[in-house]
Structures are given as structure tokens and as C-alpha cells.
Coordinates of C-alpha atoms in Angstrom, one line a residue:
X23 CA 0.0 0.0 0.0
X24 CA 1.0 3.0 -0.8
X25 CA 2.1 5.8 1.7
X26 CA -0.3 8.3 0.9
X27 CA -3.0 6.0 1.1
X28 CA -1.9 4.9 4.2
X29 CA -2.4 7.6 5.8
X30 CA -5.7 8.5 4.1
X31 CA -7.0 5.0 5.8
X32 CA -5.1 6.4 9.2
X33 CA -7.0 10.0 9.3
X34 CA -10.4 8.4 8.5
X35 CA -9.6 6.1 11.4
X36 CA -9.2 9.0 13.6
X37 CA -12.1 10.6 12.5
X38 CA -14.3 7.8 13.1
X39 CA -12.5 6.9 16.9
X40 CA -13.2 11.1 17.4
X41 CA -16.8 10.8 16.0
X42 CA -17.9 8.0 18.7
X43 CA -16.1 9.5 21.5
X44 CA -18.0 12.3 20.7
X45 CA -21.4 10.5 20.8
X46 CA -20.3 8.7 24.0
X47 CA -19.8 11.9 25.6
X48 CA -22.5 13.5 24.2
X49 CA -26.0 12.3 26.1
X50 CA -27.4 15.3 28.0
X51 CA -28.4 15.2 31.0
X52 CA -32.3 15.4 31.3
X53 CA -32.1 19.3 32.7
X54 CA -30.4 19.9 29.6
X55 CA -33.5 19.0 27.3
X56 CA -35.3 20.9 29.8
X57 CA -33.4 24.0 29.3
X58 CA -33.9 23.8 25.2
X59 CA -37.7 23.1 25.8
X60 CA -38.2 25.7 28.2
X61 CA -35.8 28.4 25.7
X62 CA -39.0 27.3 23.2
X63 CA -42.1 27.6 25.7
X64 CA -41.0 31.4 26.6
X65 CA -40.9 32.0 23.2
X66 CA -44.5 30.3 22.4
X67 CA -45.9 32.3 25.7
X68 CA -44.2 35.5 24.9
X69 CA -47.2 37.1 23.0
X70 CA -49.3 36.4 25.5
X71 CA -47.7 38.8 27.7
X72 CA -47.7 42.6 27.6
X73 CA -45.0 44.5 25.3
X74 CA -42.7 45.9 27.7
X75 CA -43.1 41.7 29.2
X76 CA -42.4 40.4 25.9
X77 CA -39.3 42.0 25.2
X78 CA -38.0 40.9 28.8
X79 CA -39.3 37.0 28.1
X80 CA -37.6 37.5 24.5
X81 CA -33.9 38.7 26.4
X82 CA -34.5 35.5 28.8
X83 CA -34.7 33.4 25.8
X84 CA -31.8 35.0 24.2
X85 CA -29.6 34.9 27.5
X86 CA -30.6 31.2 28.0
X87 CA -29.8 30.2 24.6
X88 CA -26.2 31.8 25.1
X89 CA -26.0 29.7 28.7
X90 CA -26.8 26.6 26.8
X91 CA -24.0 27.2 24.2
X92 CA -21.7 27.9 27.3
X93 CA -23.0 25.0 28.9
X94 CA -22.4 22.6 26.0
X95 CA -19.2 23.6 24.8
X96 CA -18.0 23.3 29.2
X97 CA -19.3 20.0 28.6
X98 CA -18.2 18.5 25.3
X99 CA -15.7 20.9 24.3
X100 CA -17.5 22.1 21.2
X101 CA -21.0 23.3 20.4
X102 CA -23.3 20.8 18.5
X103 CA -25.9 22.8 16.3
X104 CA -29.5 21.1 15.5
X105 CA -29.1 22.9 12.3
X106 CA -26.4 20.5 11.4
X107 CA -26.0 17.8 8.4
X108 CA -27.0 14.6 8.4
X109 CA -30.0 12.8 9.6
X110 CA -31.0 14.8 12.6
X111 CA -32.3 17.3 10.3
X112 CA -35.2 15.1 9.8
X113 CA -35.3 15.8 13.4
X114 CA -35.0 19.2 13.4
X115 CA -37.4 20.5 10.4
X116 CA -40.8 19.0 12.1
X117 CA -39.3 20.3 15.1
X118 CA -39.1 23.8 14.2
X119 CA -42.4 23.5 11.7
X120 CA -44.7 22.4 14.7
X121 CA -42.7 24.9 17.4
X122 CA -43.6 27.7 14.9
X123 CA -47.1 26.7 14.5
X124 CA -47.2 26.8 18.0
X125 CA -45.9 30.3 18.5
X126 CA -48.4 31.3 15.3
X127 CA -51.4 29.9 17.5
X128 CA -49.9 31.7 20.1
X129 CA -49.6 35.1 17.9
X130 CA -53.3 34.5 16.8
X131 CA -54.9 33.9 20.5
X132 CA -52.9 36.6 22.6
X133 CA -54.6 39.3 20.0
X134 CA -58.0 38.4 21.7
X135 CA -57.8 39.6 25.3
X136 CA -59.9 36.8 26.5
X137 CA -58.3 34.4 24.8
X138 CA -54.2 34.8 26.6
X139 CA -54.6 31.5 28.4
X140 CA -54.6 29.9 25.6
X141 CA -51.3 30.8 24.3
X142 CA -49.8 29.5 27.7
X143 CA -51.9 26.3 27.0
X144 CA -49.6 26.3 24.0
X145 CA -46.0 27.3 25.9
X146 CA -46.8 24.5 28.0
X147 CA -47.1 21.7 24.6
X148 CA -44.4 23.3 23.3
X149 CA -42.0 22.5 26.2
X150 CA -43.4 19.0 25.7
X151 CA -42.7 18.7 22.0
X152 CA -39.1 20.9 22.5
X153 CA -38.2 18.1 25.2
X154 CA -39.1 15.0 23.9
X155 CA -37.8 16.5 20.0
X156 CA -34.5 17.4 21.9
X157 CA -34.2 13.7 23.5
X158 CA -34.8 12.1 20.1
X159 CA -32.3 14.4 18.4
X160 CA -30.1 12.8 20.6
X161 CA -30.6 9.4 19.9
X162 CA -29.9 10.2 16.1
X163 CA -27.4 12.4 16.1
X164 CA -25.4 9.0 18.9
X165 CA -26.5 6.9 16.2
X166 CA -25.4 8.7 12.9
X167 CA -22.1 8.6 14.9
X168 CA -21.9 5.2 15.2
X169 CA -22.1 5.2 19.0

């Protein structure tokens, strides 16, 4: 064999042996999921809420999405985004379709002022759907890395 090809075989290796140490060290831990789903239920309830509200719920959001990064890259070394390529986008896209249905509803019900409840109603399935999308992103994104 020839050198070159060598060590194309040897950094492929690599790859794959950094790939499922990566997935082994990967699982979150539950409160992790719950930090994602709750980042998407104060978005979902944010219309409900009056402006000056809204634009305090939306910095939360903001400042715990920057925590999570913090949190991940403390914990793995790097930052994994859901956005990524490979087969967790078919995790992602319904994701984000249903949590943006969600925060539509949400839009439509906090213009009637009887009607706000309902848009909590709706935080509250979107921290279910955020949580268990977030736990079966997971599983696909160990399993596309061979973990």
C-alpha cells in the first residue's frame, strides 16, 4: 500500500474513533433537554404577555440560549448545532415547523384579550414537544455517529 493511502485510511480512522467519543460523551443530561424546551415555551408564551413583558421574556430566551451554548461547549468541548447535516435534520425541520405553529397559534390567540390563556396552554405543549424532539435528536445524532 501505498504511503499516501496509508495515511488516508489512518485519518479516517481518527475521524471515526473522534466521532464516537464524541457521541459517548454526548447524552445530555435530562435538565439539559429541559433548558432547550423551556428556551421554546417562553418564546410560544411570549405574545401572550404585555409589550414591555415580551421584550424581557424574549432577552431570557436569548440569554438562556447563550447559557446553553456555554453549557455545552463546558461539557463537550465544542457546540453541536440542531441545524447540522446529516439525519438529525429530519429531526430538526418538524421540530421547528410544529414549534412555529405553536408560537403562530400563540400570535393569533394573545390578540384576543380573553383568549391569553390559551397561548400558555400552547407554551406549555411546546415544552413537551421541545423536550421529547431534543431527546430524540439525541438518539440520532449517537446513532449517525456510530455510538
Amino acid at each position: 500500500m501505498s504511503m499516501m493511502k496509508e495515511e488516508a485510511l489512518a485519518a479516517l480512522e481518527a475521524k471515526s474513533q473522534a466521532e464516537r467519543r464524541l457521541a459517548q460523551l454526548s447524552p445530555c443530561p435530562q435538565s439539559r433537554h429541559a433548558a432547550f424546551a423551556a428556551v421554546m415555551a417562553i418564546l410560544v408564551a411570549s405574545p401572550a404577555v404585555p409589550v414591555p413583558w415580551r421584550f424581557a421574556a424574549l432577552a431570557v430566551a436569548l440569554a438562556a440560549v447563550a447559557l446553553i451554548l456555554q453549557w455545552d461547549k463546558r461539557r463537550l468541548g465544542v457546540f453541536i448545532n440542531g441545524y447540522r447535516r446529516g439525519k438529525t435534520r429530519l429531526v430538526t425541520g418538524p421540530l421547528l415547523v410544529i414549534e412555529l405553529a405553536l408560537y403562530s397559534a400563540s400570535l393569533f390567540f394573545a390578540e384576543f384579550p380573553e383568549r391569553p390563556r390559551l397561548a400558555f396552554a400552547l407554551a406549555a405543549v411546546a415544552f413537551g414537544v421541545a423536550y421529547v424532539g431534543s431527546t430524540i435528536w439525541q438518539r440520532v445524532f449517537k446513532r449517525e455517529l456510530g455510538a
